[in-house]
PDB file of C-alpha atoms in Angstrom:
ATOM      1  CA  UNK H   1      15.616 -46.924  73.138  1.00  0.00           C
ATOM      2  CA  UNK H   2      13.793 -47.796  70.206  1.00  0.00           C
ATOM      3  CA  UNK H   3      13.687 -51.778  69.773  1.00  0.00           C
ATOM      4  CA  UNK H   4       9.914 -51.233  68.823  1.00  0.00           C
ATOM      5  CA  UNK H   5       8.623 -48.681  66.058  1.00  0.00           C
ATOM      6  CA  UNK H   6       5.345 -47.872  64.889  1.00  0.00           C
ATOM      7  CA  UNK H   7       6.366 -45.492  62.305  1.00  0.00           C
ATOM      8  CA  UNK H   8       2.503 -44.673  61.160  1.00  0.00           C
ATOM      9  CA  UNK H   9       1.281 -42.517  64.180  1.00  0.00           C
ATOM     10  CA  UNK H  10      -2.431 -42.183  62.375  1.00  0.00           C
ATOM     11  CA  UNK H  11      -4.284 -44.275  60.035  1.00  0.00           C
ATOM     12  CA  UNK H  12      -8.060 -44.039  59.075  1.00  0.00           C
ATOM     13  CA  UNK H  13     -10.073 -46.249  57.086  1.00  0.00           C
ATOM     14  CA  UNK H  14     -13.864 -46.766  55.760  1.00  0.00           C
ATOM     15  CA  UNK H  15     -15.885 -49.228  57.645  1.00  0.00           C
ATOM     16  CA  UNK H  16     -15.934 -52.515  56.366  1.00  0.00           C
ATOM     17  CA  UNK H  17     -12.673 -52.616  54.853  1.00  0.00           C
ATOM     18  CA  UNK H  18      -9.525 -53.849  56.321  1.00  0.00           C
ATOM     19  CA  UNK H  19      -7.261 -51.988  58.410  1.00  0.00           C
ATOM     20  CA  UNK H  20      -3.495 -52.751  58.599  1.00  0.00           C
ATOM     21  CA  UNK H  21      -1.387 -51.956  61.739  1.00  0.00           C
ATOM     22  CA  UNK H  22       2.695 -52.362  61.518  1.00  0.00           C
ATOM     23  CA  UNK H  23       5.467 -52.587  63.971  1.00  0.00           C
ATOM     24  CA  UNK H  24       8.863 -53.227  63.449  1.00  0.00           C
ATOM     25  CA  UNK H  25      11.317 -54.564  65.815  1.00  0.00           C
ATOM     26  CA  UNK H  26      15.557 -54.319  66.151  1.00  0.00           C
ATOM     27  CA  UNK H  27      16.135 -56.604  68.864  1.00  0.00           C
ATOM     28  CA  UNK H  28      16.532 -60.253  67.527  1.00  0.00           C
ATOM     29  CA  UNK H  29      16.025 -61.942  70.472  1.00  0.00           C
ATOM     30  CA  UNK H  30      12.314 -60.815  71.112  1.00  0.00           C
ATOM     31  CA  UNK H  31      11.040 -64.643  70.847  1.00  0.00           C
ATOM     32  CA  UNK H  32       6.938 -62.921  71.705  1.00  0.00           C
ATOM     33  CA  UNK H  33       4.764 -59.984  70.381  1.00  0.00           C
ATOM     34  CA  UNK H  34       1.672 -58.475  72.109  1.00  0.00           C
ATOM     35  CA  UNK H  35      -0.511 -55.999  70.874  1.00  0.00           C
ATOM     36  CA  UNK H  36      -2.970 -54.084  72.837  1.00  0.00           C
ATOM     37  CA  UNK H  37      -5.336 -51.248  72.247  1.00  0.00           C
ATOM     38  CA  UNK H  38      -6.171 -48.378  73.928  1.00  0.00           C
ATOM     39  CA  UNK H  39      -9.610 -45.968  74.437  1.00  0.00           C
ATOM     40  CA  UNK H  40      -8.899 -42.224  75.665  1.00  0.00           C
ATOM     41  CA  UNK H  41      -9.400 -42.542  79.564  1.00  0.00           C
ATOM     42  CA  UNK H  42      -8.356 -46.345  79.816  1.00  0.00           C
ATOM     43  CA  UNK H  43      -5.908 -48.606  79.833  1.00  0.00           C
ATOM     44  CA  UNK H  44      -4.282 -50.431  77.277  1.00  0.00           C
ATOM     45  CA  UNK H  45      -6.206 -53.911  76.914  1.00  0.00           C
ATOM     46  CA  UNK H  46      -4.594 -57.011  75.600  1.00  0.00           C
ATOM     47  CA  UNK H  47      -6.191 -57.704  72.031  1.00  0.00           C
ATOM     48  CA  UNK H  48      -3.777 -60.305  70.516  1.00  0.00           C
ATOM     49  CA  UNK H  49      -0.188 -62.249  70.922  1.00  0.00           C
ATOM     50  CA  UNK H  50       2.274 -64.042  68.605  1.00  0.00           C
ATOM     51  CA  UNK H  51       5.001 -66.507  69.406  1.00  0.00           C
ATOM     52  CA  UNK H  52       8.291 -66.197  67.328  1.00  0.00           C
ATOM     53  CA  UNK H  53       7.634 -69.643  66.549  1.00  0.00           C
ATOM     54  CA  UNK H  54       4.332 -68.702  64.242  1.00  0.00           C
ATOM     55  CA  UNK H  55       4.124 -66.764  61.207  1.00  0.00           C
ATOM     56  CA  UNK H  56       0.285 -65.899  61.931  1.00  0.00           C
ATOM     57  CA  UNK H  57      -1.852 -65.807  64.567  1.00  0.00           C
ATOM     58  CA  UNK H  58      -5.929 -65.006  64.091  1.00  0.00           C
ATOM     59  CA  UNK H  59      -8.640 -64.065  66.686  1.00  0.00           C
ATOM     60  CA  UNK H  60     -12.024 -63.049  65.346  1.00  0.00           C
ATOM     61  CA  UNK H  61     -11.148 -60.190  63.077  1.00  0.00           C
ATOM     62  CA  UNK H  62      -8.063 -59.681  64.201  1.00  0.00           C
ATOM     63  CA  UNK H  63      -5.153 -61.610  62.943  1.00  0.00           C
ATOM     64  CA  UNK H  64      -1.059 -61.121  63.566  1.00  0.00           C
ATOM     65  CA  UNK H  65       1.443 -61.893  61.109  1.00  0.00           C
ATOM     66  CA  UNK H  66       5.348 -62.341  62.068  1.00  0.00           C
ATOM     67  CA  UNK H  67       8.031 -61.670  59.050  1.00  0.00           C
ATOM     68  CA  UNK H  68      10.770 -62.562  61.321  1.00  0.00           C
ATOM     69  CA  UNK H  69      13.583 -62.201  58.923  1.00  0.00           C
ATOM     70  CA  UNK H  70      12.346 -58.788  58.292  1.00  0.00           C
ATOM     71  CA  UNK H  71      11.716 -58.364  61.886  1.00  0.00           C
ATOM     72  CA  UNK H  72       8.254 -56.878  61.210  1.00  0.00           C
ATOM     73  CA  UNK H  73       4.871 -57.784  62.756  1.00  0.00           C
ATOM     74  CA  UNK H  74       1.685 -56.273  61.473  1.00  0.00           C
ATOM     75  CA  UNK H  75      -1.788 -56.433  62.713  1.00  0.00           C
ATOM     76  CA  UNK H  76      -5.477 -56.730  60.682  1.00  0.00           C
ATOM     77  CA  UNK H  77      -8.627 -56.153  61.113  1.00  0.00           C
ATOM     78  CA  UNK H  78     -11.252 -57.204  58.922  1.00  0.00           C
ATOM     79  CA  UNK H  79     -14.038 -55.983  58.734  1.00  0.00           C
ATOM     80  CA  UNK H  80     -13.405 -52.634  60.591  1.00  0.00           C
ATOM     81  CA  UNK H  81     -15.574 -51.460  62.564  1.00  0.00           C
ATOM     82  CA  UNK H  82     -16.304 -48.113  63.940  1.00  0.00           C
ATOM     83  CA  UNK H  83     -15.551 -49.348  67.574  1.00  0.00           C
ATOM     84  CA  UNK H  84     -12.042 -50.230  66.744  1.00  0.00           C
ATOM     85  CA  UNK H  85     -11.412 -46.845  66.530  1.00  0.00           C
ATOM     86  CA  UNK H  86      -8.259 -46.927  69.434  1.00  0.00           C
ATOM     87  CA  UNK H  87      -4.721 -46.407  69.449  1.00  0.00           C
ATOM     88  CA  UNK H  88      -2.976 -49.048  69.148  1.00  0.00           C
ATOM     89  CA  UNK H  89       0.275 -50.580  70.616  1.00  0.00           C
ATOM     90  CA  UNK H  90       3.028 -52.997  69.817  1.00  0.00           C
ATOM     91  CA  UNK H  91       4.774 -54.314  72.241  1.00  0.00           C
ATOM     92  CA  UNK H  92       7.540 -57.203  73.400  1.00  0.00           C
ATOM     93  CA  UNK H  93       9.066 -58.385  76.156  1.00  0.00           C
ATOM     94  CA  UNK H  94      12.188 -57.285  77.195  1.00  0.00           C
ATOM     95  CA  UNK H  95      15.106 -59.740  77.851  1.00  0.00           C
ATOM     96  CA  UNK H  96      15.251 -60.278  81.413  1.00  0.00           C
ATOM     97  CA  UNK H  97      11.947 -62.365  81.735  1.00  0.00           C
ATOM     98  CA  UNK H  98      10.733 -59.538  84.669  1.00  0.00           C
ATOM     99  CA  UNK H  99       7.279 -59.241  81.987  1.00  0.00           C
ATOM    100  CA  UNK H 100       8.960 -55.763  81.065  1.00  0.00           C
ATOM    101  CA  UNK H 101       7.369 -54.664  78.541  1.00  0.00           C
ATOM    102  CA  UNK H 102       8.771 -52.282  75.303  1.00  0.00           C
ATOM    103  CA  UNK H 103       6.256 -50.424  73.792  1.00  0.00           C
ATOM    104  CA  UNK H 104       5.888 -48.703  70.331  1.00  0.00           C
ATOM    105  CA  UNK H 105       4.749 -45.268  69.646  1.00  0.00           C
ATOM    106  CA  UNK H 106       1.591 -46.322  69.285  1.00  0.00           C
ATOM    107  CA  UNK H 107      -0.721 -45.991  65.483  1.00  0.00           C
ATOM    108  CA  UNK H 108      -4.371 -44.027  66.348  1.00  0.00           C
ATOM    109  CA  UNK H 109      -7.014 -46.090  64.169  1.00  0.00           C
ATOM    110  CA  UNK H 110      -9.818 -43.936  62.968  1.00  0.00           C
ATOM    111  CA  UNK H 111     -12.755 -46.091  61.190  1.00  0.00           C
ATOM    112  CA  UNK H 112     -15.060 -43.992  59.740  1.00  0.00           C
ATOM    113  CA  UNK H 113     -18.809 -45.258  59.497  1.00  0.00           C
TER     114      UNK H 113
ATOM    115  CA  UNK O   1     -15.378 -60.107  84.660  1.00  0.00           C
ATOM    116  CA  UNK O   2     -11.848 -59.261  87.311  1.00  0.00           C
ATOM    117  CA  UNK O   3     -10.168 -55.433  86.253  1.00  0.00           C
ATOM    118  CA  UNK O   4      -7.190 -53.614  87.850  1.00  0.00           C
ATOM    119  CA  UNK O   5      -8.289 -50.603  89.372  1.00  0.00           C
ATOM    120  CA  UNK O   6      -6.518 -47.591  90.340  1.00  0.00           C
ATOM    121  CA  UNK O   7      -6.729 -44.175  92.478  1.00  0.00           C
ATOM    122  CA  UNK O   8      -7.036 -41.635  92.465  1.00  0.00           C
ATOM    123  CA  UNK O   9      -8.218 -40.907  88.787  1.00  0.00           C
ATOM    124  CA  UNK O  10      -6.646 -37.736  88.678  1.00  0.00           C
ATOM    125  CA  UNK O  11      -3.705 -35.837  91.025  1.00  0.00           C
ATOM    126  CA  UNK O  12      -2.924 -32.674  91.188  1.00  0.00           C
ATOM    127  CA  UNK O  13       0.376 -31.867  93.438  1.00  0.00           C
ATOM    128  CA  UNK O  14       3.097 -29.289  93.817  1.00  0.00           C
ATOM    129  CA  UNK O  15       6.831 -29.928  93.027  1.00  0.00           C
ATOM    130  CA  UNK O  16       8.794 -31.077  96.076  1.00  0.00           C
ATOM    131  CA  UNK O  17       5.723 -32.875  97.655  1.00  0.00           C
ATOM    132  CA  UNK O  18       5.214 -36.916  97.991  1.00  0.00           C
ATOM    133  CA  UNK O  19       2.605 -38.720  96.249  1.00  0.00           C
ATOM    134  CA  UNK O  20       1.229 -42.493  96.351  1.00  0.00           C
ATOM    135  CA  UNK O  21      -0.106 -44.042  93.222  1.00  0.00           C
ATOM    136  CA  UNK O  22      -3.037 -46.788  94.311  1.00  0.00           C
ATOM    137  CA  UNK O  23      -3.593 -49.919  92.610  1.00  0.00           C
ATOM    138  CA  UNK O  24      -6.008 -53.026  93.108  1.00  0.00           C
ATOM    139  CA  UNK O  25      -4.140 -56.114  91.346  1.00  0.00           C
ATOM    140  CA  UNK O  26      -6.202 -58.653  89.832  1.00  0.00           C
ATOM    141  CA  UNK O  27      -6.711 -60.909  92.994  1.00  0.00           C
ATOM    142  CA  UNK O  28      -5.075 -63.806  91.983  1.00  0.00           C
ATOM    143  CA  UNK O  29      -2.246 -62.552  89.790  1.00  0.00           C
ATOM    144  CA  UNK O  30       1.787 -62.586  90.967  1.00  0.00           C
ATOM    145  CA  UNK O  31       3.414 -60.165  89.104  1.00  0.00           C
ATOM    146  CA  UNK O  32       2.424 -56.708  89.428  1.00  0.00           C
ATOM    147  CA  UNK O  33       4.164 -53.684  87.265  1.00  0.00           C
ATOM    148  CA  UNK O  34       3.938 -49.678  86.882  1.00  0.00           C
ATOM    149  CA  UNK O  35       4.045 -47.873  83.158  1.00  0.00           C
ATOM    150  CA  UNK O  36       3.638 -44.085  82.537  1.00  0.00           C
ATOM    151  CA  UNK O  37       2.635 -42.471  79.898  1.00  0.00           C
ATOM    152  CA  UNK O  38       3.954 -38.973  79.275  1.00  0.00           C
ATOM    153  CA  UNK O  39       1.564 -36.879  77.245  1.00  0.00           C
ATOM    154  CA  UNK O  40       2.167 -37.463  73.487  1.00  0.00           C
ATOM    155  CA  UNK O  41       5.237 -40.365  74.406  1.00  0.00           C
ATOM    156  CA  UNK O  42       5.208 -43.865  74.436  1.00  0.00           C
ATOM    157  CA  UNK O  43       3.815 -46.063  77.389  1.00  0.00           C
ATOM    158  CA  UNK O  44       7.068 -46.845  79.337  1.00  0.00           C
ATOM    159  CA  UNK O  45       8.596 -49.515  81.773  1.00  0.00           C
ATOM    160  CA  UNK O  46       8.722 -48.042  85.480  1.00  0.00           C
ATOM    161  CA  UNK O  47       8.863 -51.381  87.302  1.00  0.00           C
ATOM    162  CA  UNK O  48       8.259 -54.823  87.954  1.00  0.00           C
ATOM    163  CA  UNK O  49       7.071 -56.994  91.347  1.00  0.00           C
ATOM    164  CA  UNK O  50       7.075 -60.159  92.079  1.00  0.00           C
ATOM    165  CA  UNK O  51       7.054 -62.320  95.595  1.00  0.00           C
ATOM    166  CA  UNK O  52       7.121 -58.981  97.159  1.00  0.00           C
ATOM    167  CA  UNK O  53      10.875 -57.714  95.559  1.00  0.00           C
ATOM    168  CA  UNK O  54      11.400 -55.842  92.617  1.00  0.00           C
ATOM    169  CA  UNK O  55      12.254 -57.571  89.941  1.00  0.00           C
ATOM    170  CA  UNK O  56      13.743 -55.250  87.469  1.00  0.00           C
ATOM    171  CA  UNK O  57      13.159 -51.303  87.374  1.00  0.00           C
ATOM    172  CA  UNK O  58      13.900 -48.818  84.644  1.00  0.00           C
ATOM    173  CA  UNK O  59      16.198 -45.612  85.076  1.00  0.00           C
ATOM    174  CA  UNK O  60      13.515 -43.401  85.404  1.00  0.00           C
ATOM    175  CA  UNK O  61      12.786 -45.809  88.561  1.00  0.00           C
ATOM    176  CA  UNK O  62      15.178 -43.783  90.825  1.00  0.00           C
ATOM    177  CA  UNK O  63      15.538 -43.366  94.293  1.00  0.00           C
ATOM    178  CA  UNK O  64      12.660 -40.880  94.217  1.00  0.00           C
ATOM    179  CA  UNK O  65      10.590 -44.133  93.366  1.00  0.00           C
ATOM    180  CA  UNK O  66       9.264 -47.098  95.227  1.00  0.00           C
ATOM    181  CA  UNK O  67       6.723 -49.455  95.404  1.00  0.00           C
ATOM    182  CA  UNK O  68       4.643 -51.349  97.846  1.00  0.00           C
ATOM    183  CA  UNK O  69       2.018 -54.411  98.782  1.00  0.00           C
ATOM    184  CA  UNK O  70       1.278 -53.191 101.762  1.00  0.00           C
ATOM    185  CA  UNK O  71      -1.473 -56.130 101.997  1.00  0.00           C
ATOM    186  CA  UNK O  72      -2.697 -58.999 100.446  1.00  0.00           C
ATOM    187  CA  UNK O  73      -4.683 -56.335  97.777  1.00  0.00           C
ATOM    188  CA  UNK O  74      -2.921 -53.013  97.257  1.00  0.00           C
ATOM    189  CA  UNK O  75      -0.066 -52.322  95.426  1.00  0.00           C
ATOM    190  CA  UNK O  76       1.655 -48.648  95.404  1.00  0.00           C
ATOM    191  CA  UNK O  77       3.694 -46.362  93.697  1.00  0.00           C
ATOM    192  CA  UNK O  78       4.964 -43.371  95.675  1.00  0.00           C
ATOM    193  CA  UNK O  79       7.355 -40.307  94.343  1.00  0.00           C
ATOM    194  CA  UNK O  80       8.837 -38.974  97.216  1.00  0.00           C
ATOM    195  CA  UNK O  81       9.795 -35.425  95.394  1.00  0.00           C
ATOM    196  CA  UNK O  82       7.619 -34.975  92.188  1.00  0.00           C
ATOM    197  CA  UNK O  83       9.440 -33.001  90.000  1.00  0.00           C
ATOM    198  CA  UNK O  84       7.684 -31.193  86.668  1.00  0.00           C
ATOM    199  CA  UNK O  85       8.747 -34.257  84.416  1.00  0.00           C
ATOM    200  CA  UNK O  86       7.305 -36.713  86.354  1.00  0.00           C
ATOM    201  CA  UNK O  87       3.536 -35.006  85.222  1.00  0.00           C
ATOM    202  CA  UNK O  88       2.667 -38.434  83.233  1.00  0.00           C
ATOM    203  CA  UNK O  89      -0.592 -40.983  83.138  1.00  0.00           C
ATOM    204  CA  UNK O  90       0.773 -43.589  85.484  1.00  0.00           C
ATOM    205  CA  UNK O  91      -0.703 -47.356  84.729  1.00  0.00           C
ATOM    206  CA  UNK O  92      -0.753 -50.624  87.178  1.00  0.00           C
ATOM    207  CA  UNK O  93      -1.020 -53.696  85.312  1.00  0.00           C
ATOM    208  CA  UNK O  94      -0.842 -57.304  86.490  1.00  0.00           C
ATOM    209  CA  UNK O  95      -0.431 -60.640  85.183  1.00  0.00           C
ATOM    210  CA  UNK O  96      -1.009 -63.686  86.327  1.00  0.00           C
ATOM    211  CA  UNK O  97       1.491 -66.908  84.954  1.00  0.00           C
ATOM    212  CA  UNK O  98       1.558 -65.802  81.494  1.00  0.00           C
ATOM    213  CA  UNK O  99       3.740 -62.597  82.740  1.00  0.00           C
ATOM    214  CA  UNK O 100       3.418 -60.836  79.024  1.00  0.00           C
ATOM    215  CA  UNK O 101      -0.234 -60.680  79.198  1.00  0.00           C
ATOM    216  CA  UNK O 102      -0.696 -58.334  80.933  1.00  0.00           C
ATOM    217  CA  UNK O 103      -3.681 -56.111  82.468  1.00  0.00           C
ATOM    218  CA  UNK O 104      -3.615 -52.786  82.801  1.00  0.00           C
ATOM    219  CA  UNK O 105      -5.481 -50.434  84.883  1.00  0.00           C
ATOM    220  CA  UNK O 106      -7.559 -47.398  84.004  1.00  0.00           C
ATOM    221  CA  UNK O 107      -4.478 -44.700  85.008  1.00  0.00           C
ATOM    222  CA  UNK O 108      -3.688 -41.987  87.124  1.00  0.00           C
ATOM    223  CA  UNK O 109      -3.402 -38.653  85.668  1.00  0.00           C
ATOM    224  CA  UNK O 110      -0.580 -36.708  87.793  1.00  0.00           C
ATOM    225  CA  UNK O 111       0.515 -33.091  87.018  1.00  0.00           C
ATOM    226  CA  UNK O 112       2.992 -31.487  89.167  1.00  0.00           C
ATOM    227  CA  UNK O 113       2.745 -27.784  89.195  1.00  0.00           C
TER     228      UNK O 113
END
């Protein structure tokens, strides 16, 4: 089952410059994108959301953009920073409004100082 | 700030036995679920709990599987006959109205020998 892709498992980028995370999605009918980020040893923590309804949504450094026709999401972060140095996850719920949630692969961010 | 927490860390067990999965819900959220994480895999959709019934459960949810809130706090996962494949990091999240947000736990790390 593999409604949500991260097709980059690794990325790694100088500090300071802009990191770009992407995720596509097959199922039409996600209406809602999450991403979290995970730390060896710890859960995945909630970073940022999107409604199908918004092309963009920003937090901080971190902003989400939705190309819905191409049914791709993508996440940045600018400046990078050394401590965003995670793997992180795409995710969306599934149909059934139960707050299943389908996770991608999952992209490990390296930012190197 | 309120975290999910979960025990024990780590669980080492032999195939055939039972083992239960703790988890301390954020105290005033509803919907409680269970992920695992196979080593190298996605994080994966076990099960979700609401008003003390599941509300939707995977196929790897299967009748070795079950879940509990035994009181007003805990909330468990139990494998009644681990097999090999279920050696996984198993993570509790909850949510509170907003079911997609959702907050994860730390993990449990069980291997089945």
């Amino acid at each position: 089952d593999q409604q949500v892709k991260q097709n980059s498992p690794s990325l790694s980028v100088q500090e300071g410059r802009i990191s770009i995370l992407n995720c596509d999605y097959t199922n039409s009918m996600f209406d809602y994108f999450l991403w979290y980020k995970k730390y060896p040893a710890e859960g995945p923590t909630f970073l940022i959301s999107i409604s199908s309804i918004k092309d963009k949504n920003e937090d901080g450094r971190f902003t989400v953009f939705l190309n819905k026709s191409a049914k791709h999401l993508s996440l940045h972060i600018v400046p990078s920073q050394p401590g965003d140095s995670a793997v992180y996850f795409c995710a969306a719920p599934g149909s059934s409004n139960t707050g299943k949630l389908i996770f991608g692969q999952g992209t490990t961010l390296q930012v190197k100082p | 700030e309120p975290e999910v927490t979960q025990t024990p860390s780590h669980q080492v067990t032999q195939m055939g036995q039972e083992v239960i999965l703790r988890c301390v819900p954020i105290s005033n959220h509803l919907y409680f679920y269970w992920y695992r994480q196979i080593l190298g895999q996605k994080v994966e959709f076990l099960v979700s709990f609401y008003n003390n019934e599941i509300s939707e459960k995977s196929e790897i949810f299967d009748d070795q599987f079950s879940v509990e809130r035994p009181d007003g706090s805990n909330f468990t996962l139990k494998i009644r006959s681990t097999k090999l494949e279920d050696s996984a990091m198993y993570f509790c999240a909850s949510s509170g109205q907003s079911q997609e947000t959702q907050y994860f736990g730390p993990g449990t790390r069980l291997l089945v020998l």
